[in-house]
Amino acid sequence: MDNFDRLKDQFPNIDKWINQESQPTLKQLEKLAKMTAVPLGYFFLPNPPEEKLRIPHYRTVRDEGAVRPSPNLLETVQTMERRQQWMRDYLIQLGNPPLNYVGRANLSMDPKLVAQDMRRTLNLEDGWASKQSTWQEALRNLIRKTEDIGIIVVINGVVGNNTHRKLDVAEFRGFVLIDDYAPLIFINGRDGKAAQMFTLAHELAHIWYGESAAFDLKNLQPADAEIENACNKAAAEFLVPEDELIIIWKRVGQSEDRFEQAARYFKVSEIVAARRALDLNLVTKEEFFLFYEDYMKRLRQQTEQMKTSGGNFYATQTMRIGRHFAEAVISAAKEGTILYREAYQLTGLSGDTFAKFAEYVDTGRYMYEF
């Protein structure tokens, strides 16, 4: 059943409304607006306004003509922009200096040097990931390091806390909003965990190049744009350094589980290891895409077999709000810099829920659940 069929189930006369044979009541319009995530006022306009993202939206496969962003993507970006603006103002008020790494790279630089600077700024030593127990732990560590240098990191698969409004991975894997005080990274939580490490590294590269963007990274391939290619190269070098992989490949390249062995060493997912091997022409495109399709199929089967639970609500909120941002809002509310009402609006939490979330964040023992 597609979306329009669902609407027809809820509104049997919707065809008559469209053909102007009858009109809905105000209550029906309010319900329709809520279901479609369309502002109520739009229904009273002669033509719907054309809403556009204020950041570039790079797609790996170019579609015919312009693609209108979904209401879910638009609202998510707008919410993040509001949070970023608040964070920027708050940090300036505190007297914090701008972040000197934002926009420090340019497209003429060797991506290897950009990746090295990213690792150095994040205080990650060479071979840092291989010292982690799993790639999930490496991802947690990378998120912590990213937030520690002043970047807001948000991971969410729905609009706010509305589980009925899921974000579409085919539309975007993530986006990044550049600001020299409060750069923000958003990762689509609906995406497979195996790909999120690469998305995060790709977004970090965008911050170094100083370019805001949304992107789909279909099959972990960049769009045909200079900035996207540069970010992909820097991200790949950041996660799986070329010199190290070539050494490892001499040992594992002929093994059936070569991607698994490389992934285990670099503490990335197998798909990221395979993608890097393709970058360096260690495997053919045919080999990569065969592996990619098989891997994603296995991943979907594993996901379907897993019993899902609600998990830790406050850990989930830490990911959806971002630890760095949450700490700032909680601190501002406690100090009286902002009213609690504003803190509720900024986080989407209120009353006892916000108070318990603040207690959870204050413990510093939160975990990113992967």
JSON list of C-alpha atoms in Angstrom, two decimals, residues 72-286:
[
{"chain": "A", "resi": 72, "resn": "ASN", "atom": "CA", "xyz": [11.04, 14.96, 6.65]},
{"chain": "A", "resi": 73, "resn": "LEU", "atom": "CA", "xyz": [14.43, 16.08, 5.35]},
{"chain": "A", "resi": 74, "resn": "LEU", "atom": "CA", "xyz": [13.40, 19.74, 5.26]},
{"chain": "A", "resi": 75, "resn": "GLU", "atom": "CA", "xyz": [12.11, 19.73, 8.82]},
{"chain": "A", "resi": 76, "resn": "THR", "atom": "CA", "xyz": [15.15, 17.85, 10.10]},
{"chain": "A", "resi": 77, "resn": "VAL", "atom": "CA", "xyz": [17.58, 20.29, 8.49]},
{"chain": "A", "resi": 78, "resn": "GLN", "atom": "CA", "xyz": [15.59, 23.27, 9.76]},
{"chain": "A", "resi": 79, "resn": "THR", "atom": "CA", "xyz": [15.56, 21.87, 13.30]},
{"chain": "A", "resi": 80, "resn": "MET", "atom": "CA", "xyz": [19.32, 21.33, 13.19]},
{"chain": "A", "resi": 81, "resn": "GLU", "atom": "CA", "xyz": [19.84, 24.85, 11.84]},
{"chain": "A", "resi": 82, "resn": "ARG", "atom": "CA", "xyz": [17.91, 26.31, 14.77]},
{"chain": "A", "resi": 83, "resn": "ARG", "atom": "CA", "xyz": [19.96, 24.28, 17.25]},
{"chain": "A", "resi": 84, "resn": "GLN", "atom": "CA", "xyz": [23.18, 25.28, 15.56]},
{"chain": "A", "resi": 85, "resn": "GLN", "atom": "CA", "xyz": [22.26, 28.97, 15.66]},
{"chain": "A", "resi": 86, "resn": "TRP", "atom": "CA", "xyz": [21.47, 28.74, 19.37]},
{"chain": "A", "resi": 87, "resn": "MET", "atom": "CA", "xyz": [24.75, 26.94, 20.03]},
{"chain": "A", "resi": 88, "resn": "ARG", "atom": "CA", "xyz": [26.71, 29.51, 18.05]},
{"chain": "A", "resi": 89, "resn": "ASP", "atom": "CA", "xyz": [25.18, 32.40, 19.99]},
{"chain": "A", "resi": 90, "resn": "TYR", "atom": "CA", "xyz": [25.73, 30.61, 23.31]},
{"chain": "A", "resi": 91, "resn": "LEU", "atom": "CA", "xyz": [29.41, 29.91, 22.61]},
{"chain": "A", "resi": 92, "resn": "ILE", "atom": "CA", "xyz": [30.05, 33.47, 21.47]},
{"chain": "A", "resi": 93, "resn": "GLN", "atom": "CA", "xyz": [28.36, 34.74, 24.62]},
{"chain": "A", "resi": 94, "resn": "LEU", "atom": "CA", "xyz": [30.72, 32.55, 26.66]},
{"chain": "A", "resi": 95, "resn": "GLY", "atom": "CA", "xyz": [33.67, 34.11, 24.85]},
{"chain": "A", "resi": 96, "resn": "ASN", "atom": "CA", "xyz": [34.74, 30.95, 23.04]},
{"chain": "A", "resi": 97, "resn": "PRO", "atom": "CA", "xyz": [37.01, 31.46, 20.03]},
{"chain": "A", "resi": 98, "resn": "PRO", "atom": "CA", "xyz": [36.06, 30.17, 16.56]},
{"chain": "A", "resi": 99, "resn": "LEU", "atom": "CA", "xyz": [37.26, 26.68, 15.67]},
{"chain": "A", "resi": 100, "resn": "ASN", "atom": "CA", "xyz": [40.39, 26.97, 13.56]},
{"chain": "A", "resi": 101, "resn": "TYR", "atom": "CA", "xyz": [39.98, 23.65, 11.74]},
{"chain": "A", "resi": 102, "resn": "VAL", "atom": "CA", "xyz": [36.68, 24.59, 10.05]},
{"chain": "A", "resi": 103, "resn": "GLY", "atom": "CA", "xyz": [37.51, 25.28, 6.41]},
{"chain": "A", "resi": 104, "resn": "ARG", "atom": "CA", "xyz": [41.22, 24.73, 6.99]},
{"chain": "A", "resi": 105, "resn": "ALA", "atom": "CA", "xyz": [41.58, 22.50, 3.92]},
{"chain": "A", "resi": 106, "resn": "ASN", "atom": "CA", "xyz": [41.10, 23.38, 0.28]},
{"chain": "A", "resi": 107, "resn": "LEU", "atom": "CA", "xyz": [40.49, 21.29, -2.82]},
{"chain": "A", "resi": 108, "resn": "SER", "atom": "CA", "xyz": [44.06, 21.71, -4.06]},
{"chain": "A", "resi": 109, "resn": "MET", "atom": "CA", "xyz": [45.43, 19.87, -1.01]},
{"chain": "A", "resi": 110, "resn": "ASP", "atom": "CA", "xyz": [46.40, 16.20, -1.06]},
{"chain": "A", "resi": 111, "resn": "PRO", "atom": "CA", "xyz": [43.55, 14.27, 0.65]},
{"chain": "A", "resi": 112, "resn": "LYS", "atom": "CA", "xyz": [46.21, 12.31, 2.54]},
{"chain": "A", "resi": 113, "resn": "LEU", "atom": "CA", "xyz": [47.36, 15.51, 4.22]},
{"chain": "A", "resi": 114, "resn": "VAL", "atom": "CA", "xyz": [43.76, 16.46, 5.01]},
{"chain": "A", "resi": 115, "resn": "ALA", "atom": "CA", "xyz": [43.18, 13.04, 6.60]},
{"chain": "A", "resi": 116, "resn": "GLN", "atom": "CA", "xyz": [46.38, 13.35, 8.64]},
{"chain": "A", "resi": 117, "resn": "ASP", "atom": "CA", "xyz": [45.30, 16.77, 9.91]},
{"chain": "A", "resi": 118, "resn": "MET", "atom": "CA", "xyz": [41.88, 15.38, 10.81]},
{"chain": "A", "resi": 119, "resn": "ARG", "atom": "CA", "xyz": [43.47, 12.59, 12.85]},
{"chain": "A", "resi": 120, "resn": "ARG", "atom": "CA", "xyz": [45.91, 14.97, 14.52]},
{"chain": "A", "resi": 121, "resn": "THR", "atom": "CA", "xyz": [43.19, 17.47, 15.46]},
{"chain": "A", "resi": 122, "resn": "LEU", "atom": "CA", "xyz": [40.99, 14.69, 16.84]},
{"chain": "A", "resi": 123, "resn": "ASN", "atom": "CA", "xyz": [43.96, 13.45, 18.87]},
{"chain": "A", "resi": 124, "resn": "LEU", "atom": "CA", "xyz": [43.93, 10.07, 17.16]},
{"chain": "A", "resi": 125, "resn": "GLU", "atom": "CA", "xyz": [47.31, 8.41, 16.82]},
{"chain": "A", "resi": 126, "resn": "ASP", "atom": "CA", "xyz": [48.27, 6.36, 13.78]},
{"chain": "A", "resi": 127, "resn": "GLY", "atom": "CA", "xyz": [46.66, 2.95, 13.96]},
{"chain": "A", "resi": 128, "resn": "TRP", "atom": "CA", "xyz": [44.18, 4.15, 16.60]},
{"chain": "A", "resi": 129, "resn": "ALA", "atom": "CA", "xyz": [41.32, 2.03, 15.32]},
{"chain": "A", "resi": 130, "resn": "SER", "atom": "CA", "xyz": [43.28, -1.23, 15.37]},
{"chain": "A", "resi": 131, "resn": "LYS", "atom": "CA", "xyz": [43.62, -0.81, 19.14]},
{"chain": "A", "resi": 132, "resn": "GLN", "atom": "CA", "xyz": [39.82, -0.86, 19.61]},
{"chain": "A", "resi": 133, "resn": "SER", "atom": "CA", "xyz": [38.14, -4.15, 20.44]},
{"chain": "A", "resi": 134, "resn": "THR", "atom": "CA", "xyz": [35.45, -3.88, 17.71]},
{"chain": "A", "resi": 135, "resn": "TRP", "atom": "CA", "xyz": [34.49, -1.50, 14.91]},
{"chain": "A", "resi": 136, "resn": "GLN", "atom": "CA", "xyz": [31.43, -0.53, 16.96]},
{"chain": "A", "resi": 137, "resn": "GLU", "atom": "CA", "xyz": [33.73, 0.58, 19.77]},
{"chain": "A", "resi": 138, "resn": "ALA", "atom": "CA", "xyz": [35.88, 2.42, 17.24]},
{"chain": "A", "resi": 139, "resn": "LEU", "atom": "CA", "xyz": [32.78, 4.27, 16.04]},
{"chain": "A", "resi": 140, "resn": "ARG", "atom": "CA", "xyz": [31.81, 5.21, 19.60]},
{"chain": "A", "resi": 141, "resn": "ASN", "atom": "CA", "xyz": [35.33, 6.47, 20.21]},
{"chain": "A", "resi": 142, "resn": "LEU", "atom": "CA", "xyz": [35.34, 8.50, 17.00]},
{"chain": "A", "resi": 143, "resn": "ILE", "atom": "CA", "xyz": [32.03, 10.13, 17.93]},
{"chain": "A", "resi": 144, "resn": "ARG", "atom": "CA", "xyz": [33.37, 11.03, 21.38]},
{"chain": "A", "resi": 145, "resn": "LYS", "atom": "CA", "xyz": [36.55, 12.48, 19.89]},
{"chain": "A", "resi": 146, "resn": "THR", "atom": "CA", "xyz": [34.52, 14.45, 17.35]},
{"chain": "A", "resi": 147, "resn": "GLU", "atom": "CA", "xyz": [32.31, 15.96, 20.04]},
{"chain": "A", "resi": 148, "resn": "ASP", "atom": "CA", "xyz": [35.33, 16.70, 22.23]},
{"chain": "A", "resi": 149, "resn": "ILE", "atom": "CA", "xyz": [36.68, 19.17, 19.65]},
{"chain": "A", "resi": 150, "resn": "GLY", "atom": "CA", "xyz": [33.39, 21.07, 19.50]},
{"chain": "A", "resi": 151, "resn": "ILE", "atom": "CA", "xyz": [31.39, 19.37, 16.76]},
{"chain": "A", "resi": 152, "resn": "ILE", "atom": "CA", "xyz": [27.72, 18.56, 17.35]},
{"chain": "A", "resi": 153, "resn": "VAL", "atom": "CA", "xyz": [27.02, 14.96, 16.31]},
{"chain": "A", "resi": 154, "resn": "VAL", "atom": "CA", "xyz": [23.40, 13.85, 15.91]},
{"chain": "A", "resi": 155, "resn": "ILE", "atom": "CA", "xyz": [22.26, 10.35, 14.94]},
{"chain": "A", "resi": 156, "resn": "ASN", "atom": "CA", "xyz": [18.55, 9.95, 14.33]},
{"chain": "A", "resi": 157, "resn": "GLY", "atom": "CA", "xyz": [16.39, 7.88, 12.02]},
{"chain": "A", "resi": 158, "resn": "VAL", "atom": "CA", "xyz": [13.13, 9.78, 12.53]},
{"chain": "A", "resi": 159, "resn": "VAL", "atom": "CA", "xyz": [11.94, 13.37, 12.58]},
{"chain": "A", "resi": 160, "resn": "GLY", "atom": "CA", "xyz": [12.54, 14.47, 16.16]},
{"chain": "A", "resi": 161, "resn": "ASN", "atom": "CA", "xyz": [10.99, 11.73, 18.27]},
{"chain": "A", "resi": 162, "resn": "ASN", "atom": "CA", "xyz": [8.16, 10.92, 15.85]},
{"chain": "A", "resi": 163, "resn": "THR", "atom": "CA", "xyz": [8.66, 7.24, 15.05]},
{"chain": "A", "resi": 164, "resn": "HIS", "atom": "CA", "xyz": [5.95, 7.45, 12.37]},
{"chain": "A", "resi": 165, "resn": "ARG", "atom": "CA", "xyz": [8.12, 9.80, 10.31]},
{"chain": "A", "resi": 166, "resn": "LYS", "atom": "CA", "xyz": [11.11, 7.73, 9.31]},
{"chain": "A", "resi": 167, "resn": "LEU", "atom": "CA", "xyz": [14.01, 9.29, 7.42]},
{"chain": "A", "resi": 168, "resn": "ASP", "atom": "CA", "xyz": [14.73, 7.81, 4.00]},
{"chain": "A", "resi": 169, "resn": "VAL", "atom": "CA", "xyz": [18.29, 6.55, 3.53]},
{"chain": "A", "resi": 170, "resn": "ALA", "atom": "CA", "xyz": [17.79, 6.57, -0.24]},
{"chain": "A", "resi": 171, "resn": "GLU", "atom": "CA", "xyz": [17.25, 10.33, 0.02]},
{"chain": "A", "resi": 172, "resn": "PHE", "atom": "CA", "xyz": [20.17, 11.08, 2.32]},
{"chain": "A", "resi": 173, "resn": "ARG", "atom": "CA", "xyz": [22.68, 9.25, 4.48]},
{"chain": "A", "resi": 174, "resn": "GLY", "atom": "CA", "xyz": [23.59, 12.42, 6.31]},
{"chain": "A", "resi": 175, "resn": "PHE", "atom": "CA", "xyz": [24.25, 16.11, 6.12]},
{"chain": "A", "resi": 176, "resn": "VAL", "atom": "CA", "xyz": [26.67, 18.60, 7.60]},
{"chain": "A", "resi": 177, "resn": "LEU", "atom": "CA", "xyz": [26.10, 22.25, 8.52]},
{"chain": "A", "resi": 178, "resn": "ILE", "atom": "CA", "xyz": [29.22, 24.38, 8.58]},
{"chain": "A", "resi": 179, "resn": "ASP", "atom": "CA", "xyz": [29.77, 27.01, 11.25]},
{"chain": "A", "resi": 180, "resn": "ASP", "atom": "CA", "xyz": [33.06, 28.24, 12.69]},
{"chain": "A", "resi": 181, "resn": "TYR", "atom": "CA", "xyz": [31.70, 27.97, 16.24]},
{"chain": "A", "resi": 182, "resn": "ALA", "atom": "CA", "xyz": [29.23, 25.09, 16.11]},
{"chain": "A", "resi": 183, "resn": "PRO", "atom": "CA", "xyz": [29.66, 22.77, 13.11]},
{"chain": "A", "resi": 184, "resn": "LEU", "atom": "CA", "xyz": [26.98, 20.08, 13.07]},
{"chain": "A", "resi": 185, "resn": "ILE", "atom": "CA", "xyz": [27.03, 16.54, 11.71]},
{"chain": "A", "resi": 186, "resn": "PHE", "atom": "CA", "xyz": [23.78, 14.64, 11.18]},
{"chain": "A", "resi": 187, "resn": "ILE", "atom": "CA", "xyz": [23.83, 10.91, 10.46]},
{"chain": "A", "resi": 188, "resn": "ASN", "atom": "CA", "xyz": [20.69, 9.16, 9.27]},
{"chain": "A", "resi": 189, "resn": "GLY", "atom": "CA", "xyz": [20.11, 6.55, 11.95]},
{"chain": "A", "resi": 190, "resn": "ARG", "atom": "CA", "xyz": [18.05, 4.46, 9.54]},
{"chain": "A", "resi": 191, "resn": "ASP", "atom": "CA", "xyz": [21.24, 3.65, 7.68]},
{"chain": "A", "resi": 192, "resn": "GLY", "atom": "CA", "xyz": [23.07, 0.43, 8.42]},
{"chain": "A", "resi": 193, "resn": "LYS", "atom": "CA", "xyz": [25.51, 0.75, 11.29]},
{"chain": "A", "resi": 194, "resn": "ALA", "atom": "CA", "xyz": [28.19, -0.63, 9.00]},
{"chain": "A", "resi": 195, "resn": "ALA", "atom": "CA", "xyz": [28.03, 2.48, 6.81]},
{"chain": "A", "resi": 196, "resn": "GLN", "atom": "CA", "xyz": [27.78, 5.10, 9.57]},
{"chain": "A", "resi": 197, "resn": "MET", "atom": "CA", "xyz": [31.52, 5.17, 10.24]},
{"chain": "A", "resi": 198, "resn": "PHE", "atom": "CA", "xyz": [32.19, 6.19, 6.64]},
{"chain": "A", "resi": 199, "resn": "THR", "atom": "CA", "xyz": [29.39, 8.76, 6.71]},
{"chain": "A", "resi": 200, "resn": "LEU", "atom": "CA", "xyz": [30.88, 10.32, 9.84]},
{"chain": "A", "resi": 201, "resn": "ALA", "atom": "CA", "xyz": [34.36, 10.47, 8.30]},
{"chain": "A", "resi": 202, "resn": "HIS", "atom": "CA", "xyz": [32.91, 11.94, 5.09]},
{"chain": "A", "resi": 203, "resn": "GLU", "atom": "CA", "xyz": [31.13, 14.63, 7.09]},
{"chain": "A", "resi": 204, "resn": "LEU", "atom": "CA", "xyz": [34.28, 15.42, 9.07]},
{"chain": "A", "resi": 205, "resn": "ALA", "atom": "CA", "xyz": [36.04, 16.02, 5.76]},
{"chain": "A", "resi": 206, "resn": "HIS", "atom": "CA", "xyz": [33.27, 18.43, 4.77]},
{"chain": "A", "resi": 207, "resn": "ILE", "atom": "CA", "xyz": [33.99, 20.42, 7.93]},
{"chain": "A", "resi": 208, "resn": "TRP", "atom": "CA", "xyz": [37.68, 20.57, 7.07]},
{"chain": "A", "resi": 209, "resn": "TYR", "atom": "CA", "xyz": [36.82, 21.80, 3.57]},
{"chain": "A", "resi": 210, "resn": "GLY", "atom": "CA", "xyz": [34.22, 24.20, 5.01]},
{"chain": "A", "resi": 211, "resn": "GLU", "atom": "CA", "xyz": [31.34, 23.04, 2.79]},
{"chain": "A", "resi": 212, "resn": "SER", "atom": "CA", "xyz": [27.80, 22.33, 4.02]},
{"chain": "A", "resi": 213, "resn": "ALA", "atom": "CA", "xyz": [25.96, 19.56, 2.17]},
{"chain": "A", "resi": 214, "resn": "ALA", "atom": "CA", "xyz": [23.50, 16.69, 2.27]},
{"chain": "A", "resi": 215, "resn": "PHE", "atom": "CA", "xyz": [24.35, 13.50, 0.39]},
{"chain": "A", "resi": 216, "resn": "ASP", "atom": "CA", "xyz": [23.13, 9.98, -0.27]},
{"chain": "A", "resi": 217, "resn": "LEU", "atom": "CA", "xyz": [26.49, 8.22, -0.88]},
{"chain": "A", "resi": 218, "resn": "LYS", "atom": "CA", "xyz": [24.71, 5.44, -2.75]},
{"chain": "A", "resi": 219, "resn": "ASN", "atom": "CA", "xyz": [26.82, 2.27, -2.52]},
{"chain": "A", "resi": 220, "resn": "LEU", "atom": "CA", "xyz": [29.29, 4.49, -0.63]},
{"chain": "A", "resi": 221, "resn": "GLN", "atom": "CA", "xyz": [30.03, 6.20, -3.95]},
{"chain": "A", "resi": 222, "resn": "PRO", "atom": "CA", "xyz": [30.27, 10.01, -4.09]},
{"chain": "A", "resi": 223, "resn": "ALA", "atom": "CA", "xyz": [28.26, 12.27, -6.34]},
{"chain": "A", "resi": 224, "resn": "ASP", "atom": "CA", "xyz": [29.96, 13.66, -9.42]},
{"chain": "A", "resi": 225, "resn": "ALA", "atom": "CA", "xyz": [31.15, 16.83, -7.71]},
{"chain": "A", "resi": 226, "resn": "GLU", "atom": "CA", "xyz": [34.67, 17.92, -6.88]},
{"chain": "A", "resi": 227, "resn": "ILE", "atom": "CA", "xyz": [33.92, 18.51, -3.20]},
{"chain": "A", "resi": 228, "resn": "GLU", "atom": "CA", "xyz": [32.27, 15.09, -2.82]},
{"chain": "A", "resi": 229, "resn": "ASN", "atom": "CA", "xyz": [35.19, 13.30, -4.42]},
{"chain": "A", "resi": 230, "resn": "ALA", "atom": "CA", "xyz": [37.63, 15.18, -2.20]},
{"chain": "A", "resi": 231, "resn": "CYS", "atom": "CA", "xyz": [35.65, 14.36, 0.95]},
{"chain": "A", "resi": 232, "resn": "ASN", "atom": "CA", "xyz": [35.41, 10.70, -0.01]},
{"chain": "A", "resi": 233, "resn": "LYS", "atom": "CA", "xyz": [39.15, 10.45, -0.60]},
{"chain": "A", "resi": 234, "resn": "ALA", "atom": "CA", "xyz": [39.96, 12.17, 2.68]},
{"chain": "A", "resi": 235, "resn": "ALA", "atom": "CA", "xyz": [37.43, 10.01, 4.56]},
{"chain": "A", "resi": 236, "resn": "ALA", "atom": "CA", "xyz": [38.81, 6.80, 3.05]},
{"chain": "A", "resi": 237, "resn": "GLU", "atom": "CA", "xyz": [42.39, 7.76, 3.91]},
{"chain": "A", "resi": 238, "resn": "PHE", "atom": "CA", "xyz": [41.29, 8.81, 7.40]},
{"chain": "A", "resi": 239, "resn": "LEU", "atom": "CA", "xyz": [39.72, 5.42, 8.15]},
{"chain": "A", "resi": 240, "resn": "VAL", "atom": "CA", "xyz": [41.94, 3.10, 6.12]},
{"chain": "A", "resi": 241, "resn": "PRO", "atom": "CA", "xyz": [45.33, 4.66, 5.32]},
{"chain": "A", "resi": 242, "resn": "GLU", "atom": "CA", "xyz": [46.62, 3.61, 1.91]},
{"chain": "A", "resi": 243, "resn": "ASP", "atom": "CA", "xyz": [50.13, 2.63, 3.03]},
{"chain": "A", "resi": 244, "resn": "GLU", "atom": "CA", "xyz": [48.81, 0.39, 5.80]},
{"chain": "A", "resi": 245, "resn": "LEU", "atom": "CA", "xyz": [46.20, -1.32, 3.63]},
{"chain": "A", "resi": 246, "resn": "ILE", "atom": "CA", "xyz": [48.72, -2.14, 0.90]},
{"chain": "A", "resi": 247, "resn": "ILE", "atom": "CA", "xyz": [50.91, -3.87, 3.48]},
{"chain": "A", "resi": 248, "resn": "ILE", "atom": "CA", "xyz": [47.95, -5.78, 4.92]},
{"chain": "A", "resi": 249, "resn": "TRP", "atom": "CA", "xyz": [46.67, -6.69, 1.44]},
{"chain": "A", "resi": 250, "resn": "LYS", "atom": "CA", "xyz": [49.90, -8.50, 0.60]},
{"chain": "A", "resi": 251, "resn": "ARG", "atom": "CA", "xyz": [49.01, -10.92, 3.37]},
{"chain": "A", "resi": 252, "resn": "VAL", "atom": "CA", "xyz": [45.23, -11.23, 2.99]},
{"chain": "A", "resi": 253, "resn": "GLY", "atom": "CA", "xyz": [44.49, -10.21, -0.61]},
{"chain": "A", "resi": 254, "resn": "GLN", "atom": "CA", "xyz": [44.08, -13.75, -1.92]},
{"chain": "A", "resi": 255, "resn": "SER", "atom": "CA", "xyz": [41.97, -14.99, 0.99]},
{"chain": "A", "resi": 256, "resn": "GLU", "atom": "CA", "xyz": [38.23, -15.53, 0.64]},
{"chain": "A", "resi": 257, "resn": "ASP", "atom": "CA", "xyz": [37.69, -13.48, 3.79]},
{"chain": "A", "resi": 258, "resn": "ARG", "atom": "CA", "xyz": [40.09, -10.69, 2.75]},
{"chain": "A", "resi": 259, "resn": "PHE", "atom": "CA", "xyz": [37.59, -7.91, 3.44]},
{"chain": "A", "resi": 260, "resn": "GLU", "atom": "CA", "xyz": [36.79, -9.35, 6.84]},
{"chain": "A", "resi": 261, "resn": "GLN", "atom": "CA", "xyz": [40.47, -9.56, 7.76]},
{"chain": "A", "resi": 262, "resn": "ALA", "atom": "CA", "xyz": [41.16, -6.00, 6.62]},
{"chain": "A", "resi": 263, "resn": "ALA", "atom": "CA", "xyz": [38.07, -4.77, 8.44]},
{"chain": "A", "resi": 264, "resn": "ARG", "atom": "CA", "xyz": [39.15, -6.53, 11.61]},
{"chain": "A", "resi": 265, "resn": "TYR", "atom": "CA", "xyz": [42.55, -4.83, 11.49]},
{"chain": "A", "resi": 266, "resn": "PHE", "atom": "CA", "xyz": [41.29, -1.29, 10.80]},
{"chain": "A", "resi": 267, "resn": "LYS", "atom": "CA", "xyz": [38.16, -1.70, 12.97]},
{"chain": "A", "resi": 268, "resn": "VAL", "atom": "CA", "xyz": [35.83, -0.62, 10.22]},
{"chain": "A", "resi": 269, "resn": "SER", "atom": "CA", "xyz": [32.95, -2.57, 8.74]},
{"chain": "A", "resi": 270, "resn": "GLU", "atom": "CA", "xyz": [33.68, -5.00, 5.92]},
{"chain": "A", "resi": 271, "resn": "ILE", "atom": "CA", "xyz": [31.87, -2.73, 3.50]},
{"chain": "A", "resi": 272, "resn": "VAL", "atom": "CA", "xyz": [34.21, 0.17, 4.28]},
{"chain": "A", "resi": 273, "resn": "ALA", "atom": "CA", "xyz": [37.25, -2.08, 3.90]},
{"chain": "A", "resi": 274, "resn": "ALA", "atom": "CA", "xyz": [35.95, -3.29, 0.54]},
{"chain": "A", "resi": 275, "resn": "ARG", "atom": "CA", "xyz": [35.24, 0.27, -0.57]},
{"chain": "A", "resi": 276, "resn": "ARG", "atom": "CA", "xyz": [38.81, 1.29, 0.25]},
{"chain": "A", "resi": 277, "resn": "ALA", "atom": "CA", "xyz": [40.22, -1.70, -1.62]},
{"chain": "A", "resi": 278, "resn": "LEU", "atom": "CA", "xyz": [38.24, -0.54, -4.64]},
{"chain": "A", "resi": 279, "resn": "ASP", "atom": "CA", "xyz": [39.66, 2.99, -4.27]},
{"chain": "A", "resi": 280, "resn": "LEU", "atom": "CA", "xyz": [43.18, 1.62, -4.49]},
{"chain": "A", "resi": 281, "resn": "ASN", "atom": "CA", "xyz": [42.38, -0.73, -7.41]},
{"chain": "A", "resi": 282, "resn": "LEU", "atom": "CA", "xyz": [43.05, -3.77, -5.25]},
{"chain": "A", "resi": 283, "resn": "VAL", "atom": "CA", "xyz": [39.72, -5.21, -6.43]},
{"chain": "A", "resi": 284, "resn": "THR", "atom": "CA", "xyz": [37.60, -4.57, -9.50]},
{"chain": "A", "resi": 285, "resn": "LYS", "atom": "CA", "xyz": [34.27, -2.75, -9.50]},
{"chain": "A", "resi": 286, "resn": "GLU", "atom": "CA", "xyz": [32.56, -6.03, -10.32]}
]
